Amino acid sequence: RAKKNLSDNHEYYAKSIESQTTWRLDMIRQLRSDFINRKLQLWYQPQVDLVSEKVVGMEGLLRWPDGEGGYISPAVFIPLAEYSGLIVDIGQWVLEESCRKLKELKEAGYDNLRVAVNISIPQFRDRHFVEKVKNALIASDCDPSLLELEITESVVMDEPQIVIDALTTLKEYGVGIAIDDFGTGFSSMSYLQKLPLDRLKVDRSFVKDIQPGKSAVLAETIVTLGNKLGLLTIAEGVEKREQASYMIKLGCVEAQGYLYAKPMPFEALMSYLHDHSTTE
Ligand code: C2E
Ligand code: MG
Ligand code: MG
Ligand code: MG
């Protein structure tokens, strides 16, 4: 019922604060129940090497079926999951599921593909977060370097010390760290050097700026910054050939976007990998 109202949520938002609150509570209740009933899905979007276009990894992205053949956008339900605290358990499932899939990939002969997972601030506030990540890796017998954690600038700014400490420990353990949607948040440059980062994800909005015959100053500046800090860069939201070639010229290393593939269920990812074989 609450989920159905999403389609006309503009109207819904125009209503009173009270009905907004009711809507939020309904959504949270539904999310909790669907999560408990294992209705949430983790889809995967391939990440490729820009030059060779070989798959190097994938990002796990949550999908919440709306019960009518569609999906509710993570942009809508992730904030609710964070607000309600549900994200701690959901995020834990995402971590464990990703590690199980890493194992399946390895068993299928794809032993060098990494999986990236988005982490929210309430997960860092959980005292057992570091331990939980390690346990997920141990339980599925995965190489820590094949797991990458994605955090946004706002996660760092919220709790700098907690986040830096947790990530430093995990990085020592071998886990990869990427900064997501880079350039869209307000980050203090000093944190860029305090965080044990491996990769910088150039936000889709800067890639979108790339148009034929025009320069994309922000995309260029971000790739340069990443390279100067010794980080690998990955372009998000690459939809057009010219965006890919421009990013190559800037010195960006990897890409993710509809030009290559949309997020898809694991079974579909397996056939995608089969068709775009990563082994020479
Ligand atoms: P994100 O981590 O920045 O993920 C990239 C988003 O860009 C995904 O949206 C993906 O489907 C979309 N995308 C990828 N390539 C293209 C493209 O070429 N064009 C366009 N227009 N879009 C593209 P999605 O799946 O809707 O996820 C939205 C956000 O929700 C994610 O942004 C992430 O912040 C959050 N999210 C998703 N799954 C999780 C999760 O498991 N945990 C947490 N904490 N957040 C999640
Ligand atoms: Mg991400
Ligand atoms: Mg992103
Ligand atoms: Mg995003």
XYZ file of C-alpha atoms and ligand atoms in Angstrom:
329
model
C 0.000 0.000 0.000
C 2.689 2.476 0.969
C 4.833 1.194 -1.856
C 2.075 1.782 -4.365
C 1.834 5.413 -3.328
C 5.349 5.936 -4.589
C 4.209 6.236 -8.160
C 2.266 9.345 -7.255
C 4.460 10.496 -4.438
C 4.519 14.079 -5.674
C 0.918 14.363 -4.752
C 1.652 12.464 -1.609
C 4.392 14.850 -0.606
C 2.075 17.782 -1.069
C -0.027 16.435 1.774
C 0.507 17.124 5.435
C 3.590 16.407 7.476
C 1.428 13.879 9.262
C 0.689 11.858 6.160
C 4.352 12.061 5.163
C 5.261 10.594 8.516
C 2.659 7.886 8.090
C 3.999 7.131 4.622
C 7.551 6.856 5.963
C 6.503 4.571 8.781
C 4.493 2.387 6.391
C 7.464 2.126 4.046
C 9.827 1.251 6.878
C 7.461 -1.425 8.183
C 7.135 -2.891 4.683
C 10.889 -2.758 4.129
C 11.544 -4.553 7.411
C 9.046 -7.242 6.575
C 10.303 -7.716 3.008
C 13.880 -7.881 4.270
C 12.990 -10.509 6.879
C 11.134 -12.446 4.192
C 14.222 -12.365 1.974
C 12.604 -10.292 -0.736
C 15.516 -7.870 -1.161
C 17.848 -8.662 -4.021
C 21.429 -7.765 -4.754
C 22.110 -6.927 -8.388
C 25.506 -6.424 -9.948
C 26.823 -3.852 -12.377
C 30.055 -4.753 -14.194
C 33.070 -2.488 -13.931
C 35.463 -2.570 -16.862
C 38.966 -1.545 -17.766
C 38.422 1.490 -20.025
C 40.997 0.540 -22.629
C 40.533 -3.227 -22.935
C 36.863 -3.163 -21.868
C 37.497 -6.344 -19.925
C 35.429 -6.830 -16.801
C 37.509 -6.185 -13.682
C 34.794 -6.308 -11.075
C 31.277 -5.316 -10.208
C 29.292 -3.173 -7.805
C 26.537 -4.773 -5.745
C 23.343 -2.685 -5.773
C 20.236 -3.373 -3.711
C 16.884 -3.924 -5.383
C 13.533 -3.845 -3.573
C 10.705 -5.397 -5.622
C 7.466 -3.400 -5.407
C 5.322 -6.509 -5.770
C 4.000 -5.404 -9.162
C 6.948 -6.299 -11.331
C 8.866 -3.096 -10.674
C 11.423 -1.931 -8.154
C 11.566 0.870 -5.653
C 14.612 3.037 -6.201
C 17.446 2.723 -3.672
C 17.493 6.533 -3.729
C 14.099 6.303 -1.980
C 14.539 3.375 0.375
C 18.204 3.625 1.410
C 17.538 6.898 3.297
C 14.592 5.206 5.053
C 16.752 2.201 5.886
C 19.389 4.535 7.303
C 16.900 6.611 9.267
C 15.306 3.523 10.809
C 18.576 1.746 11.491
C 17.501 -1.172 9.285
C 20.531 -0.521 7.100
C 22.772 -2.164 9.707
C 21.174 -5.573 9.154
C 20.465 -5.034 5.476
C 24.037 -3.853 4.887
C 25.327 -6.883 6.743
C 23.313 -9.129 4.440
C 24.731 -7.236 1.438
C 28.263 -7.880 2.715
C 27.639 -11.570 3.335
C 25.813 -12.045 0.047
C 28.647 -10.320 -1.850
C 31.207 -12.583 -0.234
C 29.130 -15.671 -1.107
C 29.015 -14.455 -4.704
C 32.780 -13.882 -4.700
C 33.118 -17.530 -3.788
C 30.744 -18.598 -6.569
C 32.709 -16.496 -9.022
C 35.930 -18.123 -7.915
C 34.388 -21.578 -8.297
C 33.289 -20.636 -11.811
C 36.883 -19.722 -12.668
C 36.609 -15.940 -12.250
C 39.094 -15.700 -9.422
C 40.276 -12.139 -9.910
C 37.039 -10.168 -10.133
C 36.284 -7.855 -7.232
C 32.942 -6.942 -5.738
C 32.254 -3.429 -4.431
C 29.728 -2.827 -1.673
C 28.214 0.488 -0.532
C 28.516 1.183 3.196
C 26.335 3.625 5.159
C 27.212 5.582 8.276
C 25.079 3.558 10.742
C 27.136 0.495 9.796
C 30.314 2.269 10.878
C 28.672 3.259 14.165
C 28.205 -0.457 14.899
C 31.144 -1.381 17.170
C 31.361 -4.783 15.536
C 31.535 -3.529 11.962
C 35.200 -4.379 11.318
C 34.763 -7.818 12.827
C 31.626 -8.430 10.762
C 33.405 -7.618 7.529
C 36.278 -9.939 8.417
C 33.848 -12.697 9.392
C 31.966 -12.417 6.113
C 35.265 -12.851 4.265
C 36.361 -15.771 6.424
C 32.973 -17.526 6.190
C 33.127 -17.576 2.422
C 36.871 -18.110 2.240
C 37.404 -14.999 0.106
C 40.533 -13.056 -0.635
C 40.005 -9.705 1.200
C 41.513 -7.799 -1.715
C 38.548 -8.836 -3.865
C 36.147 -6.992 -1.599
C 35.933 -3.223 -1.968
C 34.006 -0.927 0.348
C 32.478 2.219 -1.161
C 31.919 5.229 1.045
C 30.696 8.682 0.116
C 32.212 11.939 1.300
C 29.269 12.514 3.642
C 30.029 9.235 5.444
C 33.546 10.466 6.157
C 32.410 13.927 7.213
C 29.788 12.490 9.579
C 32.183 10.518 11.742
C 35.726 11.133 10.497
C 37.584 9.333 13.261
C 35.351 6.283 13.441
C 35.432 5.887 9.672
C 39.187 6.446 9.342
C 39.939 3.960 12.157
C 37.649 1.249 10.779
C 38.892 1.643 7.227
C 42.537 1.697 8.296
C 42.100 -1.635 10.075
C 40.221 -3.146 7.147
C 42.764 -1.854 4.667
C 45.544 -3.536 6.688
C 43.500 -6.707 6.431
C 43.599 -6.318 2.646
C 40.152 -4.919 1.868
C 39.931 -2.267 -0.875
C 38.436 1.178 -0.246
C 36.793 3.492 -2.770
C 35.338 6.948 -2.385
C 31.973 7.074 -4.157
C 30.232 9.940 -6.011
C 33.402 11.926 -5.615
C 33.000 15.665 -6.031
C 29.317 15.828 -5.114
C 29.726 16.052 -1.355
C 31.538 18.497 0.811
C 34.755 16.881 1.719
C 37.733 18.314 3.400
C 40.739 17.690 1.192
C 42.730 16.679 4.267
C 40.544 13.585 4.707
C 41.497 12.399 1.262
C 44.995 11.860 2.566
C 43.959 10.452 5.922
C 41.760 7.776 4.392
C 43.439 4.572 3.190
C 41.902 4.873 -0.281
C 42.558 2.728 -3.341
C 40.050 4.153 -5.766
C 38.202 7.337 -6.529
C 34.850 7.102 -8.284
C 34.212 10.078 -10.541
C 30.540 10.922 -10.070
C 28.146 10.422 -12.963
C 27.281 14.128 -13.056
C 30.836 15.006 -14.156
C 30.884 12.275 -16.780
C 27.582 13.619 -18.078
C 29.283 16.985 -18.699
C 31.378 15.373 -21.401
C 29.872 16.512 -24.713
C 31.405 16.443 -28.187
C 33.716 19.386 -28.784
C 33.550 20.608 -25.195
C 35.940 20.212 -22.322
C 34.760 18.825 -19.028
C 36.824 20.740 -16.524
C 35.502 19.045 -13.402
C 35.942 15.500 -14.721
C 39.477 16.419 -15.721
C 40.293 18.015 -12.372
C 38.989 15.028 -10.427
C 40.941 12.484 -12.478
C 44.086 14.607 -12.117
C 43.553 14.871 -8.369
C 43.056 11.111 -8.102
C 46.156 10.371 -10.145
C 48.274 12.824 -8.137
C 47.157 11.162 -4.921
C 48.177 7.815 -6.386
C 44.613 6.526 -6.552
C 43.000 4.525 -9.313
C 40.049 6.304 -10.868
C 36.808 4.874 -12.156
C 34.195 6.814 -14.126
C 30.580 6.286 -13.078
C 27.601 6.520 -15.393
C 29.419 6.147 -18.708
C 26.638 5.959 -21.293
C 28.318 7.146 -24.466
C 31.361 6.110 -26.443
C 32.702 9.697 -26.477
C 32.554 9.822 -22.691
C 34.651 6.657 -22.517
C 37.277 7.955 -24.955
C 37.444 11.320 -23.197
C 37.966 9.601 -19.834
C 40.753 7.487 -21.356
C 42.446 10.668 -22.574
C 42.211 12.134 -19.075
C 44.001 9.096 -17.674
C 41.023 7.456 -16.027
C 41.497 3.711 -15.668
C 38.115 2.042 -15.296
C 34.445 2.660 -15.983
C 30.988 1.565 -15.028
C 27.836 2.533 -16.885
C 25.027 1.667 -19.234
C 27.438 1.749 -22.203
C 28.789 -1.546 -20.876
C 25.942 -2.946 -18.807
C 23.147 -2.048 -16.418
C 22.920 -3.643 -12.979
C 21.573 -7.200 -13.290
C 20.785 -10.253 -11.154
C 23.681 -12.607 -10.418
C 22.594 -15.259 -12.935
C 22.513 -12.631 -15.686
C 25.922 -11.413 -14.584
C 27.278 -14.936 -14.971
C 26.103 -15.109 -18.582
C 27.411 -11.590 -19.192
C 30.816 -12.729 -17.949
C 30.609 -15.805 -20.120
C 29.889 -13.648 -23.189
C 32.532 -11.054 -22.295
C 35.151 -13.524 -21.189
C 37.775 -11.894 -19.022
C 40.420 -14.510 -19.700
C 42.463 -13.997 -22.850
P 25.924 4.524 -6.264
O 26.646 3.686 -5.274
O 26.602 5.748 -6.732
O 25.592 3.548 -7.474
C 25.599 3.932 -8.802
C 24.205 4.224 -9.292
O 24.270 4.699 -10.628
C 23.301 2.990 -9.336
O 21.968 3.429 -9.055
C 23.425 2.561 -10.803
O 22.326 1.769 -11.234
C 23.446 3.910 -11.481
N 24.079 3.867 -12.791
C 25.135 3.121 -13.181
N 25.485 3.372 -14.450
C 24.628 4.319 -14.913
C 24.482 5.008 -16.174
O 25.214 4.787 -17.141
N 23.487 5.930 -16.250
C 22.651 6.190 -15.212
N 21.709 7.099 -15.383
N 22.764 5.564 -14.000
C 23.748 4.638 -13.858
P 21.018 2.626 -8.085
O 21.234 1.156 -8.254
O 19.661 3.194 -8.271
O 21.557 3.004 -6.646
C 21.471 4.320 -6.176
C 22.259 4.506 -4.917
O 21.692 3.756 -3.844
C 23.701 4.006 -5.010
O 24.482 4.971 -5.677
C 24.038 3.869 -3.533
O 24.362 5.121 -2.990
C 22.708 3.416 -2.951
N 22.758 1.950 -2.741
C 22.468 0.948 -3.592
N 22.686 -0.253 -3.010
C 23.138 0.005 -1.762
C 23.554 -0.821 -0.649
O 23.629 -2.062 -0.706
N 23.922 -0.157 0.496
C 23.914 1.205 0.590
N 24.293 1.760 1.744
N 23.561 1.991 -0.424
C 23.173 1.408 -1.584
Mg 28.439 2.999 -5.076
Mg 28.343 6.354 -7.086
Mg 25.276 7.618 -5.886
